[in-house]
Structures are given as C-alpha cells and as structure tokens.
XYZ file of C-alpha atoms in Angstrom:
530
model
C 240.765 49.494 104.200
C 237.286 49.492 105.715
C 237.048 53.221 105.112
C 238.182 52.752 101.513
C 235.581 50.042 100.924
C 232.912 52.248 102.381
C 233.934 55.144 100.200
C 233.991 52.916 97.145
C 230.488 51.659 97.825
C 229.306 55.182 98.432
C 230.870 56.355 95.202
C 229.277 53.534 93.283
C 225.821 54.382 94.639
C 226.090 58.138 94.172
C 228.091 58.486 90.951
C 227.940 55.163 89.184
C 224.481 55.727 87.860
C 225.540 59.057 86.477
C 228.514 57.443 84.701
C 226.204 54.835 83.217
C 223.752 57.391 81.960
C 226.529 59.661 80.659
C 228.800 57.129 79.008
C 229.135 59.418 76.035
C 230.826 61.983 78.280
C 233.226 59.676 80.142
C 235.672 57.632 78.046
C 235.390 54.644 80.359
C 232.735 52.379 81.904
C 232.380 52.280 85.679
C 231.230 48.889 87.029
C 228.237 49.062 89.327
C 229.457 46.752 92.122
C 233.236 47.304 92.091
C 235.455 49.520 94.215
C 236.653 52.895 92.899
C 240.170 51.433 93.079
C 239.326 49.368 90.035
C 239.497 52.599 88.027
C 243.199 51.893 87.546
C 242.361 48.551 85.954
C 240.396 50.079 83.118
C 241.762 50.035 79.700
C 241.224 53.760 79.288
C 244.140 56.176 79.612
C 245.650 56.520 83.065
C 245.142 60.304 83.376
C 241.427 59.892 83.194
C 241.481 57.567 86.207
C 243.755 59.853 88.192
C 241.547 62.881 87.665
C 238.421 61.009 88.597
C 240.050 59.574 91.729
C 241.206 62.992 92.835
C 237.904 64.851 92.463
C 235.617 62.146 93.811
C 237.717 60.561 96.600
C 240.804 62.466 97.711
C 239.298 65.962 97.672
C 236.205 65.118 99.848
C 238.481 63.175 102.244
C 240.832 66.109 102.620
C 237.931 68.445 103.281
C 236.546 66.092 105.972
C 239.966 65.782 107.666
C 240.306 69.555 107.760
C 236.912 69.945 109.426
C 237.834 67.259 111.924
C 241.078 68.985 112.814
C 239.313 72.332 113.191
C 236.820 70.719 115.538
C 239.566 69.193 117.665
C 241.407 72.471 117.759
C 238.222 74.301 118.772
C 237.619 71.977 121.675
C 241.173 72.444 122.893
C 240.824 76.214 122.655
C 237.545 76.117 124.557
C 239.027 73.957 127.304
C 241.994 76.262 127.635
C 239.747 79.321 127.745
C 237.550 77.765 130.407
C 240.553 77.172 132.634
C 241.577 80.799 132.292
C 238.024 82.058 132.922
C 237.852 83.627 129.450
C 235.288 83.415 126.678
C 236.260 80.923 123.965
C 236.718 82.329 120.499
C 234.431 79.767 118.799
C 232.136 76.965 119.795
C 231.697 73.835 117.691
C 229.540 71.863 120.146
C 226.518 70.494 118.302
C 223.311 69.540 120.098
C 221.822 66.485 118.564
C 218.720 64.816 119.879
C 218.667 61.560 117.945
C 221.539 61.456 115.521
C 222.529 58.568 113.346
C 225.085 58.088 110.625
C 222.786 55.787 108.711
C 221.622 57.383 105.541
C 218.929 56.390 103.120
C 220.208 54.888 99.938
C 218.492 57.704 98.070
C 220.567 60.489 99.781
C 222.835 62.432 97.506
C 226.586 62.717 97.677
C 226.239 66.149 99.187
C 224.380 64.705 102.192
C 227.193 62.180 102.581
C 229.758 64.942 102.697
C 227.710 66.833 105.322
C 227.608 63.739 107.543
C 231.321 63.225 107.118
C 231.881 66.773 108.362
C 230.041 66.150 111.657
C 231.260 62.590 112.178
C 233.872 63.530 114.795
C 231.861 66.328 116.473
C 230.929 65.939 120.121
C 227.248 65.089 120.631
C 225.502 66.234 123.815
C 221.994 65.268 124.896
C 219.704 68.205 125.666
C 218.666 66.577 128.945
C 222.281 66.861 130.148
C 222.224 70.616 129.508
C 219.498 71.299 132.060
C 220.368 74.410 134.083
C 222.766 75.795 131.472
C 221.892 78.957 129.654
C 222.299 79.172 125.911
C 223.096 75.462 125.746
C 226.127 75.555 128.015
C 227.302 79.017 127.023
C 228.184 81.171 130.088
C 226.292 84.405 130.770
C 228.615 87.400 130.862
C 228.256 90.535 132.929
C 226.864 93.490 130.946
C 229.130 95.898 132.861
C 232.208 93.657 132.529
C 231.946 91.620 129.291
C 235.027 89.564 130.144
C 233.580 88.290 133.440
C 230.951 85.603 133.945
C 228.000 86.141 136.299
C 228.644 83.641 139.096
C 227.689 85.615 142.208
C 224.388 87.055 143.511
C 223.954 90.298 145.457
C 221.290 89.885 148.147
C 220.922 93.637 148.689
C 220.421 94.520 145.023
C 218.709 91.207 144.239
C 220.644 90.648 141.023
C 223.514 88.437 139.707
C 226.971 90.018 139.674
C 230.515 89.124 138.630
C 233.802 89.281 140.522
C 234.601 92.778 139.292
C 231.152 93.983 140.419
C 231.772 92.614 143.927
C 234.980 94.575 144.334
C 233.507 97.659 142.696
C 229.879 98.790 142.662
C 228.612 96.094 145.047
C 231.374 96.434 147.618
C 230.288 95.691 151.161
C 227.042 94.180 149.825
C 226.126 90.687 151.010
C 227.070 88.485 148.036
C 227.293 84.742 147.655
C 227.693 82.170 144.890
C 224.615 81.457 142.836
C 224.755 77.767 143.789
C 224.436 78.718 147.476
C 221.480 81.111 147.156
C 219.539 79.319 144.453
C 217.707 77.164 147.008
C 216.297 80.100 148.946
C 215.244 82.070 145.905
C 214.114 78.955 144.134
C 211.820 78.136 147.064
C 210.337 81.625 146.842
C 209.695 81.200 143.150
C 208.253 77.737 143.741
C 205.858 79.121 146.364
C 204.727 81.779 143.953
C 204.422 79.114 141.308
C 202.193 77.054 143.585
C 199.972 80.094 144.056
C 199.914 80.803 140.327
C 199.229 77.286 139.091
C 195.628 77.224 140.449
C 194.976 80.414 138.523
C 196.149 78.726 135.367
C 193.782 75.848 136.011
C 190.971 78.251 136.890
C 191.578 80.250 133.733
C 191.643 77.108 131.651
C 188.361 76.041 133.217
C 186.930 79.528 132.654
C 188.004 79.414 129.018
C 186.502 75.958 128.721
C 183.258 77.268 130.215
C 183.318 80.251 127.856
C 183.905 77.896 124.966
C 181.058 75.684 126.146
C 178.816 78.701 126.684
C 179.688 79.981 123.240
C 178.826 76.600 121.749
C 175.584 76.524 123.730
C 174.886 80.094 122.612
C 175.372 79.172 118.979
C 173.136 76.141 119.396
C 170.508 78.219 121.202
C 170.647 80.939 118.542
C 170.132 78.329 115.865
C 167.230 76.807 117.803
C 165.589 80.186 118.322
C 166.210 81.072 114.681
C 164.434 77.864 113.659
C 161.568 78.732 116.015
C 161.357 82.210 114.497
C 161.367 80.783 110.986
C 158.733 78.216 111.899
C 156.580 80.840 113.613
C 157.007 83.279 110.729
C 156.139 80.660 108.141
C 153.059 79.611 110.106
C 152.062 83.220 110.727
C 152.516 84.083 107.058
C 150.340 81.131 106.058
C 147.717 82.201 108.604
C 147.764 85.784 107.297
C 147.508 84.575 103.721
C 144.583 82.348 104.616
C 142.902 85.220 106.496
C 143.525 87.470 103.496
C 141.842 84.986 101.187
C 138.856 84.790 103.554
C 138.555 88.579 103.639
C 138.726 88.807 99.860
C 136.110 86.100 99.538
C 133.912 87.896 102.080
C 134.338 91.115 100.121
C 133.298 89.368 96.930
C 130.195 87.945 98.641
C 129.291 91.419 99.894
C 129.644 92.812 96.405
C 127.379 90.145 94.955
C 124.808 90.657 97.716
C 124.745 94.429 97.295
C 124.547 94.171 93.522
C 121.629 91.728 93.754
C 119.838 94.022 96.186
C 120.369 97.003 93.891
C 119.225 95.052 90.859
C 116.076 93.939 92.699
C 115.296 97.473 93.834
C 115.974 98.724 90.315
C 113.548 96.232 88.826
C 110.846 97.155 91.334
C 111.270 100.862 90.738
C 111.264 100.385 86.967
C 108.018 98.411 87.176
C 106.460 101.010 89.453
C 107.623 103.785 87.128
C 106.082 102.006 84.147
C 102.780 101.664 86.007
C 102.897 105.310 87.036
C 103.629 106.494 83.502
C 100.864 104.328 82.045
C 98.344 105.661 84.546
C 99.431 109.257 84.117
C 99.493 109.109 80.303
C 96.100 107.403 80.133
C 94.535 109.895 82.510
C 96.081 112.869 80.686
C 94.894 111.537 77.325
C 91.437 110.926 78.751
C 91.166 114.430 80.122
C 92.439 116.067 76.957
C 90.901 113.934 74.239
C 87.959 112.134 75.844
C 84.399 113.391 75.779
C 82.463 114.238 78.852
C 80.606 110.995 78.684
C 83.776 108.952 78.286
C 85.376 110.669 81.275
C 82.353 109.974 83.423
C 82.183 106.360 82.279
C 85.900 105.636 83.044
C 86.087 107.835 86.126
C 85.665 105.028 88.598
C 88.375 102.846 87.080
C 90.816 105.729 86.685
C 90.299 106.991 90.212
C 90.741 103.509 91.670
C 93.935 103.002 89.640
C 95.471 106.321 90.576
C 94.522 105.835 94.213
C 96.348 102.517 94.323
C 99.418 104.029 92.637
C 99.498 106.879 95.113
C 99.365 104.469 98.022
C 102.350 102.429 96.828
C 105.296 102.858 99.212
C 108.767 103.027 97.801
C 112.161 104.354 98.858
C 113.682 107.173 96.919
C 117.128 106.189 98.240
C 119.097 103.087 97.279
C 118.472 100.178 99.610
C 122.229 99.658 99.994
C 125.206 101.943 99.731
C 128.768 101.532 98.633
C 129.968 101.870 102.198
C 132.342 99.027 103.005
C 134.956 99.583 105.686
C 138.073 97.622 106.618
C 139.323 97.825 110.189
C 142.965 96.599 110.267
C 143.277 96.832 114.059
C 140.127 94.913 114.857
C 140.653 91.382 116.182
C 139.435 88.720 113.793
C 139.898 85.648 115.990
C 142.295 82.737 115.466
C 143.554 81.359 112.185
C 145.788 78.271 112.258
C 146.281 78.972 115.947
C 147.508 82.555 115.394
C 145.704 85.730 116.410
C 144.888 87.692 113.272
C 143.618 91.210 112.794
C 141.516 92.937 110.191
C 137.770 92.778 109.586
C 135.424 94.008 106.894
C 132.342 95.866 108.091
C 129.246 96.752 106.067
C 127.234 98.190 108.928
C 125.581 101.512 108.154
C 123.975 103.750 110.703
C 120.206 104.100 110.453
C 119.035 107.443 111.930
C 115.585 106.020 112.617
C 117.133 103.378 114.915
C 119.466 105.754 116.819
C 118.393 106.617 120.375
C 119.148 109.401 122.873
C 120.017 108.709 126.534
C 120.979 110.733 129.616
C 119.652 112.406 132.793
C 120.016 115.902 131.312
C 118.131 115.000 128.147
C 115.056 117.096 128.947
C 116.317 119.366 131.740
C 119.138 121.808 132.327
C 120.140 124.826 134.369
C 121.410 128.158 133.257
C 125.190 128.535 132.996
C 125.665 124.857 133.872
C 126.787 122.234 131.390
C 124.151 119.693 130.401
C 124.950 116.519 128.485
C 123.324 113.470 126.925
C 124.445 110.452 124.849
C 123.585 109.461 121.290
C 123.661 105.696 120.633
C 123.959 104.877 116.926
C 122.523 101.643 115.523
C 122.164 100.030 112.125
C 118.998 99.047 110.303
C 118.826 95.771 112.275
C 118.914 97.659 115.571
C 122.450 96.488 116.466
C 125.024 98.850 117.897
C 127.467 100.171 115.339
C 130.449 99.521 117.599
C 132.554 102.158 115.830
C 132.584 105.884 115.373
C 133.216 108.246 112.518
C 129.619 109.141 111.639
C 128.531 112.642 110.727
C 126.567 113.982 113.714
C 124.835 117.395 113.695
C 123.388 118.902 116.902
C 121.643 122.260 117.368
C 120.220 123.830 120.587
C 118.091 126.928 119.907
C 115.991 129.026 122.351
C 112.363 129.250 121.285
C 112.188 132.995 121.850
C 115.680 133.624 120.330
C 116.033 131.401 117.316
C 118.832 133.531 115.937
C 121.037 132.834 118.997
C 121.845 129.104 119.045
C 123.824 127.629 121.917
C 127.277 126.298 121.175
C 127.385 122.487 121.336
C 130.211 119.920 121.592
C 130.070 116.395 120.151
C 132.668 113.892 121.380
C 133.145 110.638 119.444
C 133.774 107.732 121.844
C 134.891 105.493 118.922
C 132.433 102.779 120.007
C 129.267 103.946 118.283
C 128.287 106.401 121.025
C 128.613 110.182 121.004
C 128.554 112.518 124.011
C 126.729 115.808 123.344
C 127.167 118.734 125.761
C 126.031 122.370 125.805
C 125.780 125.237 128.314
C 122.611 127.414 128.163
C 123.114 131.027 129.175
C 119.549 131.942 130.141
C 116.593 130.042 131.584
C 113.713 129.148 129.280
C 112.585 126.562 126.758
C 115.061 125.306 124.153
C 114.615 123.126 121.067
C 117.238 120.435 120.398
C 117.852 118.892 116.935
C 120.025 115.773 116.610
C 120.682 114.519 113.074
C 122.769 111.734 111.550
C 123.581 112.120 107.866
C 121.168 115.059 107.765
C 118.291 112.911 109.030
C 116.665 113.228 112.456
C 117.300 110.453 114.933
C 114.562 108.817 116.953
C 112.956 111.448 119.245
C 114.444 114.464 117.474
C 113.629 117.332 117.703
C 112.694 117.678 121.392
C 112.397 120.490 123.953
C 114.419 121.174 127.077
C 113.359 123.376 129.980
C 116.274 125.358 131.370
C 115.769 126.495 134.931
C 117.662 129.015 136.979
C 121.105 128.197 138.272
C 121.319 125.571 140.967
C 121.748 126.977 144.478
C 124.432 125.275 146.537
C 124.117 124.575 150.258
C 125.944 127.026 152.544
C 125.724 124.615 155.491
C 126.994 121.128 156.154
C 125.409 117.728 155.516
C 125.576 116.143 158.989
C 124.024 113.631 161.353
C 123.515 116.230 164.100
C 124.746 119.665 165.124
C 126.522 118.392 168.246
C 128.751 116.058 166.181
C 129.448 118.406 163.293
C 130.233 121.445 165.473
C 132.379 119.624 167.995
C 129.955 120.249 170.881
C 129.388 124.003 170.418
C 126.289 125.198 172.279
C 125.607 128.143 169.958
C 125.531 126.091 166.719
C 122.041 125.762 165.249
C 120.367 123.593 162.620
C 117.471 124.212 160.221
C 115.753 121.034 161.414
C 114.777 122.910 164.605
C 116.059 120.288 167.054
C 117.578 121.241 170.461
C 119.300 119.548 173.366
C 119.069 120.163 177.079
C 121.851 122.027 178.787
C 121.645 125.171 176.680
C 122.471 123.586 173.274
C 120.725 125.414 170.433
C 121.387 122.698 167.856
C 120.041 119.200 167.356
C 121.415 115.981 168.758
C 120.812 112.276 168.374
C 117.624 111.144 170.172
C 116.717 114.605 171.340
C 113.756 116.818 170.604
C 113.327 117.848 166.978
C 116.054 115.590 165.484
C 114.817 114.027 162.180
C 116.590 110.755 162.815
C 118.740 110.746 159.633
C 121.471 112.936 157.982
C 120.313 116.297 156.691
C 121.538 119.712 155.629
C 122.099 122.208 158.435
C 121.145 125.172 156.219
C 117.772 124.035 154.843
C 117.089 120.674 156.491
C 116.876 118.683 153.239
C 117.644 114.977 153.474
C 119.144 114.620 149.967
C 122.828 115.416 149.833
C 122.819 116.359 146.126
C 119.928 118.797 146.085
C 119.241 122.468 145.656
C 119.260 124.600 148.785
C 115.922 126.237 149.594
C 117.109 128.428 152.513
C 116.122 132.042 151.921
C 117.552 133.555 155.115
C 115.700 135.243 158.002
C 115.868 136.501 161.542
C 115.153 133.158 163.147
C 118.110 131.398 161.600
C 121.129 133.670 161.031
C 123.347 132.320 158.269
C 126.480 132.675 160.392
C 125.112 130.213 162.902
C 124.061 127.668 160.247
C 127.603 127.047 159.078
C 128.988 124.317 161.282
C 132.384 122.704 161.195
C 132.717 119.077 160.074
C 135.066 117.106 162.275
C-alpha cells in the first residue's frame, strides 16, 4: 500500500498538471491531491479509467519488475561463473559515488522510471574497489582468453595464467601475484621515491621559468617605456635643434643681404661720382675753350685724382657659400647630444700661410713637402677641407717642364703639398686658393744635389762598436794603446761624444762628407754595431 501511495503521488505530480491543462482531450477531471485509485470513482465511463491505469501505472511497474529480475539473475550468473573460474556473460554492477533516490519535484516521469530501474541494483563505493582493475573485472590472459592472470613469472617478469605455467613458462619460477607484489612493489616505490624529487624540481623549474617569463615581460615593457621616453625626448631635442638651425640660417641670409645691399649702395654712389667726373671732363675737353679748360683744370684734376684714389672691391663682399655639416657635433640640446652645424666660413687666400722645413729647400730625387694652412677673413682656421688648391713647381731654366705635385686634403683646413725635383737648381713655387695667391706665393726653392748617406756607423767609440777589434779605425783620428787603431773612451783623439765613424760628424741625421783616401780605407771605416 505504501508503494501504491507513492506511485499515486508521483502520478499526480507528473501527469496531473497535464490532465488539467488538457481537459479537452481527456473526458474526465483528475484531482490534484488524490490517489490514482480514485480514477474508478469518476463518473466517466469505466474503460477510460482502465486504459489510463494500465498505461500510467501497471506498465511502468511491470517494466521495473523485469529489470529487477534481470539484475538478480545477472548477479546469480556472475557468482556461478566466478566459482567456476569463468568470465560472466554480463555485468550489471553499477558504481555510484553518492546516490540517492530523492528526486526534485521538477523531475519528469522519465527520470522517475530511470530511478525505478536502478532501485534494486547493487551499489559499490569506489574506495572499496581499490586494487581491482576495470572496476572489479578480472584481467584475462591474451594467450588464453578463458584464463585469468593470477600468477607472475619471475624469469620473464610478466603476469601469467595457469595454462601459461604448464605450457610456455614451464620450469620457470612462478608465484601468485599476492606473494610477489610486495617485492616488486618495493622496487617501484624506491623508483618512485627517486622520481618524486624530479617532479618537484621540474615544478620549481617551471615556476621559475614562469616567473622569469613574467619578469621578462615586465622588463620588456619597462625598457620599451624607456625607449619611448628617450625617443620622444630625442625627437623634441632634434626638432628644437632644427628650429635653431633654421633660425640661424635666416639670420645669415638677412646679414648677407644687408651686406650686399650696403656694398651695392656704395658702389652705385661711387659709379655715379665716376660718371659725373668723366662726363664733365669729356665735355670740357670737347666743348670747352682753351681758356675754360685752363681755368677749370685745377678743380678737374683734383676731382679726378680723388676718384682714382678711392679703394673699392670689384668682388662681392659676401658670397652665397653656406655649408651644413650633418656629422659635426653641435653640443647638447635638452640633455641630448645633437649633430649638425651651419658654417659660413670662407677661405681668404690673403690670410692663408705656408709652413714646413722643406718650404725653401729640397734635394734632387728626394721628396720635399710643406703644409698649407687655410684661414678665413678673420684669420681663424677653417677647420674643414674641400677648398680648391692649385700648386705648381717650375724650374727657372726649364719653365716648360713643371714638376708633378701632390695635394692631400687633411679635412681639417690643412693641406699637405709634396713634390720630387729631378735635377738640382732653382725652382719657383706657386700656391693658389680659388685662383688667388696665398700669403708668400710665389716663392723660390733651391734644390741641391742628392743627400749622401753615411757608410759608417754612428757610435760612441770604435772599441765598443767593433767589439774590441784592433784593426777598426774611426774618422775622428783617435787611438788606444795596445795596438788599437780606433778610438776609445778617454783615450787620445776621442771627441768625447757620439760621432760618425766615416766622416766624424756629430749630428746623426746629416750628410756624409767623407770623400775617401789612402789614409782611411773605406773597408776599415765600416764597424759593426753590437
């Protein structure tokens, strides 16, 4: 009766609402809180109640009883198969973790029928299945599917069944798995103990990598912000430096234009004075009488004399030369080093000077050189190269045979000029900048004969330079007692300072004056330096 009451309540909850909403379909009214058995009390025809009772109560109950019987039969079959050591034909054991028959009031009738199917099934906790494979299902031998693996072969190190023991693994040491599990389990546990630290170490390594990656991302973002900040500041500094350069360029333009306008006005005024004087004088000479010319002669001569003495430049006072040097340091701007400078310096040939030891002397077939230092109108060094330099070296007696010259630009406002005269004599040297002679140009150079080198040795004494040879001599004329023909420190004839053994000169870089002779054979003058 309790089961019937439960079924009635369930039917009321699951189907009653449907009957209420579909009263036009069913020819009777189902009370909400009454048992399904009250269907027979309705005033509707009896066949309607019987059909409803059958489909909604008896049929689900019969289906649930069938499932229950099949479950009981399955468990009996499994128990019988386990006793015979065979594999059961089916398994209806359900593993439920937290199962409950309580259902929400909103569950459908289908969910109720599903619970009724598993009501009488055996429930096993997963914790109780520890050590069982496939949730209690035995593991069968792959070679003998009807036999379960219950033994372990120590020689082959693998589980076997009873048929394997009497067949392939005959005479192999075999034992039940329960007896050998401790030994092999200990081995696995030892390996596990050795592996677990690696797991921890790898986890720590991954954590460090993760932390390093996070730090890397943070550092990249920090550096990126620094780069952006630096770039923005540098761009502002460059823009400010650009504006200063453009303003400087504009000031230079205004200054040059004012200078040109002033020079233009002066030249125009001078030209007007010149024209007036010339026209008046020409008209006087052509149209005036003799008396008029003599009367105005003094005034005209004084005027023309003054005009002739007026100094003026036929060249513009300034040029269009304005240079921009992008690689030149321009100092700091907003704390950043900036480059690029505008230069208006122009070389003035009259201020350029010539320097060098070989400026006025040279030797035949030996290279002579000197330096040209370019300066501007204010006498300051140009500090940069690129000027047009012309140099010519011409013999006075052979003006049609100039000497080849080389001009090397040092890129700092100085130029190295070199040439090699072929014959001795007097040469004229022209040095021009922008087709104008520099200060001191032209000038003459006396070329002497080729410099004679010393065949001897520059030594302190003959005894030291020859290694104590008695036959070695020196041009200084000094000797030593004991049969030594050369000079020695503190002995007769020694000059008291280093000198050349061939000619006796005291200057190391000098021309040899030895001409040879009977008193000093050249072979004896060549000593050996230790």
